[in-house]
Phi, psi and omega in degrees: 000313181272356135355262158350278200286345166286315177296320179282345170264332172307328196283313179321295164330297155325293185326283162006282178301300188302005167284321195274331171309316185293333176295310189298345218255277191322315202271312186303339164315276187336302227268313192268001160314263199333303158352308179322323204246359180235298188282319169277005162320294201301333196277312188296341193264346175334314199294354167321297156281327192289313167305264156348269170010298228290139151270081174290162140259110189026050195298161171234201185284342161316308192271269216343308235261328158291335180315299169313295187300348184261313167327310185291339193263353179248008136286327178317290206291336176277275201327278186319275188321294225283309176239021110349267178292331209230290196281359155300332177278339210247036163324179157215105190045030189085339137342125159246170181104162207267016167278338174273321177314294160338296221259339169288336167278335180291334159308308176254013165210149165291058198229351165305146160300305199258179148255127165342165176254130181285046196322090184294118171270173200307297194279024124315131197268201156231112183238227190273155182264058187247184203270124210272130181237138167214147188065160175324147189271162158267190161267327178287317177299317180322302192312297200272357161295316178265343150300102168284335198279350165270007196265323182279354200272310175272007149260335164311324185262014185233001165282321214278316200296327182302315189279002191267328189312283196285324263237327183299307188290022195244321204271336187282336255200305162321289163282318164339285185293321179280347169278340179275348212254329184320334188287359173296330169270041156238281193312317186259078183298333188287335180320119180253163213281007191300301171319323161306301185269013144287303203296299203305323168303332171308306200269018195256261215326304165319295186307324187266337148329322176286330204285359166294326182291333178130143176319303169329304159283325178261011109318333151300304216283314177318306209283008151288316163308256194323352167268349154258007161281331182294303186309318153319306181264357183289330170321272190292006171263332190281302197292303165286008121315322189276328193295326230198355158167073181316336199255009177321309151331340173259011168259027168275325206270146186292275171005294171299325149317332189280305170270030143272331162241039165243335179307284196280316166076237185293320187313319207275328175286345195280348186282325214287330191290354181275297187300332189283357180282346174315313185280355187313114174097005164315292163334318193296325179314316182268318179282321185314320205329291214294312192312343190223220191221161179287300196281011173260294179313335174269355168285322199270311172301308187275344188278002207228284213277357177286301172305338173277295186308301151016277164266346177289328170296337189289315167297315188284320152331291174313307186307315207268322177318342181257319177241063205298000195253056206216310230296345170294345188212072172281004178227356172280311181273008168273346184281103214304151220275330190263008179232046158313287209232001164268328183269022164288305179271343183284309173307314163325277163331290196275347163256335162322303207285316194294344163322298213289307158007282182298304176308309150332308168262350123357274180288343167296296163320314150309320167293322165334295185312284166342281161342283172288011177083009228228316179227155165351161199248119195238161192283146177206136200287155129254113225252007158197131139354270213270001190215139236238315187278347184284080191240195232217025226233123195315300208282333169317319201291329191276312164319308159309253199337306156338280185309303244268323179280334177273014157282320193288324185297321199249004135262287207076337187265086162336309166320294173305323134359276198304333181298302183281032242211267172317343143306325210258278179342320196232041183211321182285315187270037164245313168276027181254315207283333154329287170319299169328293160338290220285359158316292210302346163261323167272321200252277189294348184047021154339116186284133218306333196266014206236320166335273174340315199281341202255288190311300202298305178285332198271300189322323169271324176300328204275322169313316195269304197281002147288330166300313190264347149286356206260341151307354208253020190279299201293342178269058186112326179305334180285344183316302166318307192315314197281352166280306175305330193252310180313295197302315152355282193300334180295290196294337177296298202292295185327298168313324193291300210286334187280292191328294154343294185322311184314305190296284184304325172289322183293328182258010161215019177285126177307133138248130192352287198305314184286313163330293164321335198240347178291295177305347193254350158337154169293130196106334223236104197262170162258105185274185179267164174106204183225129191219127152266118222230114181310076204214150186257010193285146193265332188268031168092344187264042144019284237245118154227156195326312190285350145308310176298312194275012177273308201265356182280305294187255183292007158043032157181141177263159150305156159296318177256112177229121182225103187260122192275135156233111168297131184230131155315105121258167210273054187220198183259310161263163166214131193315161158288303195282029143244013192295309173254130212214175187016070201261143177188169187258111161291008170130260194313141184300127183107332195251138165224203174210199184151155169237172203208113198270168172217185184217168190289333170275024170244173211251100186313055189226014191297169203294168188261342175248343168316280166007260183327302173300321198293326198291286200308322173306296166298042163249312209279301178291310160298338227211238194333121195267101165121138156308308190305282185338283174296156229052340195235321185300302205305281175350315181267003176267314185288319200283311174167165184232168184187132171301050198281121129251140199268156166233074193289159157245160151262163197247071209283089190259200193285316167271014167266127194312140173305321181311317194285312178302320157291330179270292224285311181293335170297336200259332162300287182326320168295317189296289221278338156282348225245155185296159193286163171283340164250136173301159177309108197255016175087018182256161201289143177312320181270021174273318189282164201218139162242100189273084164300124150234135198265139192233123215250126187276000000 
């Protein structure tokens, strides 16, 4: 008998499992359909462009057939090797991008500038918020653990790549549309080109309208399109191989990039800035990572859009060796005259979609930065229940249409488009391959020679094609730049100015023993009521400095003061008996602390007496000795209850150094536009309080 039953719960067990595999099989399906319409936008509609871009010269069949062959290895080895196979693993908590790297090497070395906001998962305890370090340093951790300037150097370099990041999604959205809708002036030569870049700004402007419904949705809405585009041109690529140069494959062999550039020589190197546009939206795979999953997107890349590109560049190749003067509108005229104008609208369609990709990771990173204190604080949506990466954010989103329509107004020449294009590609993956090392050594602990196999090769193909796009700055390239260093100056002033605060609360944080000697001041009384007392600090440090100047100032506390820390966590919802947390007595009678948890779909608006009850309660049952004790918080929940929050400032005079006077005042200016750090809980206006303080800079 009992036999038996172990084998039918062994059987259960099983069962179970191949069950929750076959959901998990399923869903991964599901997630990579939806790709379609977000992450791989920007990269499949590339033959769109890559061709154009190019400045041939008189090209022959020679120039084609390397062409072909430096396009197929650098989608292999980027696409495939590098972020396939290797940076999809290198998350943060399902995060991508090289701002989730940064905060992932700051987790396991002492090498963040600030301290991080910690992103608590469910099964965390809540303990200090410090950086999970294990096992032994290397040397390499060491170095830049006692080095500020290398410790400031890799946050310069994972701000430049976030900011190359967003500078791809304002140029990626640009071209796309304006290389798809160009197609209109080969049957319609009267069309001019002013029309062409109204309609593509028109059709911007609709898309970034959408995008408050959510990812989700409009990835539904998306991903048919782009599975019939994906589907489509690998068709018409497969057909002008066969029509027009059946041997295309064999410019697969390395050997023709070698006699292309023995060939072409400097010519051949200023083309590679042409060529690298092939890889355009890679990036998006790995910063896309929260929205979806690591096993949808690698499902989704190799059966479909790796094999599409592939042969659709192999069809075009095959095309332009038979018509080599073509290579300006190299992806219209390869398109057979009697599927003309359904794959007009399908290009059309599938460069809308390819916006979106780049718009996407656009707001993940910010929302990253935004987490982690690293940039202004902008409001963000999270646009679904069931998925934690999947966000939102208005002023960002609006910000982008601006730029995106005012790139198309202020080139209109796709070409020039493209010159800043290549900048921005391949400077986000030369610092992706960067970061990545320093993953693969510090956290993973990659042995130095399988690092090498790894560093060496990808540092020279992306180093040479940084060389040769970097020709293209004065012709359109400087635009990523000129985004990159605004946006910088932004995250710089922003950093400077949090560092500062920091430095100051920490060297001027209220401690128990100073509290106690504050309330017992001459003067310094106990009112009736309940005050929740505010604070956004992540590490347990309740008692910040605008306490003492509260109490200095307003010469009385409340009788019950329960200093509130609002916590982030990485889930969706979170129960109400678990809402309020780590509840305890800080020394004076009457004052305590406690956090109070949330998850990303909920909606931070609770009611004032919810609030309030859930507090008193976990006081009464944890924390509070005695009927007298419960009997005197419930009173002060009756006498009123008020809302305190602090607002520092800096106080920037006439005898503050000019550096601290240019930043700090630039770091006011942000503060003072950018949304508050605590969010809006639903309490009645004459219940909140605003505590100013000034901080002498």
């Amino acid at each position: 008998m009992s036999s038996s039953h172990t084998v039918t719960v062994s059987m259960d067990v099983e069962a179970g499992q191949k069950n929750k595999d076959k959901k998990g099989i399923s869903q991964d399906l599901i997630l990579a359909y939806k790709t379609l319409g977000v992450v791989f936008g920007g990269l499949v509609t590339s033959p769109l462009y890559v061709y154009p871009s190019m400045n041939l010269t008189n090209p022959t069949e020679e120039d084609y057939l390397g062409i072909y062959s430096i396009m197929f290895w650098t989608l292999t080895l980027i696409g495939v090797v590098k972020y396939i196979c290797i940076a999809l693993n290198a998350d943060d908590h399902g995060e991508g991008g090289t701002f989730a790297m940064y905060s992932l090497l700051c987790q396991h070395a002492n090498i963040g500038i600030l301290p991080s906001k910690k992103i608590y998962t469910e099964e965390e305890n809540l303990i200090s918020n410090q950086p999970v370090v294990a096992g032994r340093p290397g040397r390499l951790r060491r170095f830049i653990e006692s080095s500020i300037i290398a410790r400031r150097l890799l946050l310069l370099t994972a701000i430049l790549g976030m900011c190359m990041l967003i500078g791809d999604g304002i140029l990626t959205p640009a071209i796309s549309v304006l290389s798809a809708i160009d197609g209109l002036r080969g049957p319609f030569p009267s069309v001019s080109k002013p029309a062409v870049e109204g309609l593509s700004a028109a059709i911007l402007v609709g898309l970034f309208l959408l995008q408050k419904y959510g990812t989700s949705k409009v990835s539904f809405m998306f991903s048919p399109i782009m599975a019939a585009w994906t589907f489509a041109t690998p068709v018409i690529g497969v057909y002008s191989i066969w029509r027009y140069y059946p041997g295309i494959f064999k410019a697969m062999s390395p050997h023709y990039i070698v006699r292309f550039f023995m060939t072409n020589q400097t010519r051949g190197w200023q083309l590679l800035g042409g060529t690298v546009l092939c890889i355009t939206g890679a990036e998006a795979m790995f910063a896309d990572l929260g929205h979806f999953s690591k096993r949808s997107i690698q499902i989704a890349f190799m059966s479909s859009i790796y094999p599409s590109l592939v042969l659709t560049y192999a069809g075009q190749t095959a095309y332009l060796i038979n018509n080599v003067d073509d290579f300006s509108d190299g992806f219209y005229k390869f398109v057979p005259r009697p599927v003309y104008w359904p794959m007009f609208i399908i290009a059309t369609l599938a460069a809308i979609v390819a916006s979106q990709s780049l718009i996407s990771a656009t707001f993940s990173v910010i929302k990253q930065s935004v987490v982690l204190d690293y940039f202004p604080r902008v409001k963000v949506v999270h646009t679904s229940k069931d998925k934690e990466g999947e966000v939102y954010s208005p002023e960002t989103n609006y910000m982008l249409m601006l730029l995106c329509v005012g790139v198309i107004l202020g080139f209109g020449d796709g070409k020039d488009i493209g010159n800043a294009f290549g900048v921005v590609v391949i400077l986000v993956m030369l610092i992706t391959t960067i970061l990545l090392t320093l993953v693969m050594l510090i956290i993973w602990g990659t042995h130095v020679v399988l690092v090498a196999l790894y560093l060496v090769p990808f540092l020279l193909l992306e180093a040479t094609y940084v060389s040769a796009v970097c020709t293209k700055i004065l012709r359109g390239g400087w635009v990523p730049f000129a985004v990159s260093v605004a946006l910088a100056a932004v995250m710089f002033g922003w950093y400077y100015g949090r560092q500062r605060k920091t430095e100051y609360e920490v060297a001027n944080k209220v401690t128990l023993e100073r509290l106690g000697e504050l309330l017992s001041g001459p003067g310094v009384r106990r009112v009736p009521g309940l005050c929740f007392f505010y604070s956004n600090r992540q590490d347990g440090g309740w008692l910040t400095p605008v306490l003492a100047h509260y109490i200095r100032n307003m010469r009385s506390l409340h009788e019950v003061t329960v200093f509130l820390t609002l916590r982030y966590l990485l889930v969706a919802k979170v129960d109400g008996k678990d809402r309020v947390q780590a509840v305890r007595r800080l020394g004076p009678a009457g004052v305590y602390g406690c956090t109070i948890q949330y998850g990303y779909a909920d909606a931070i608006d609770f009611e004032e007496d919810d609030i309030a009850g859930q507090v008193v309660g976990a006081l009464r049952e944890r924390v509070v000795d005695g009927e007298e004790e419960g009997e005197r918080v419930e009173a002060a929940r009756a006498a009123g209850v008020v809302h305190v929050r602090g607002k520092m400032r800096f106080h920037v005079g006439k005898d503050t150094r000019l550096f601290d006077r240019v930043l700090l005042g630039f770091y006011e200016l942000l503060h003072g536009a950018c949304r508050s750090a605590l969010p809006a809980l639903g309490i009645p206006l004459q219940q909140r309080v605003e505590i100013g303080m000034l901080y002498k800079a």
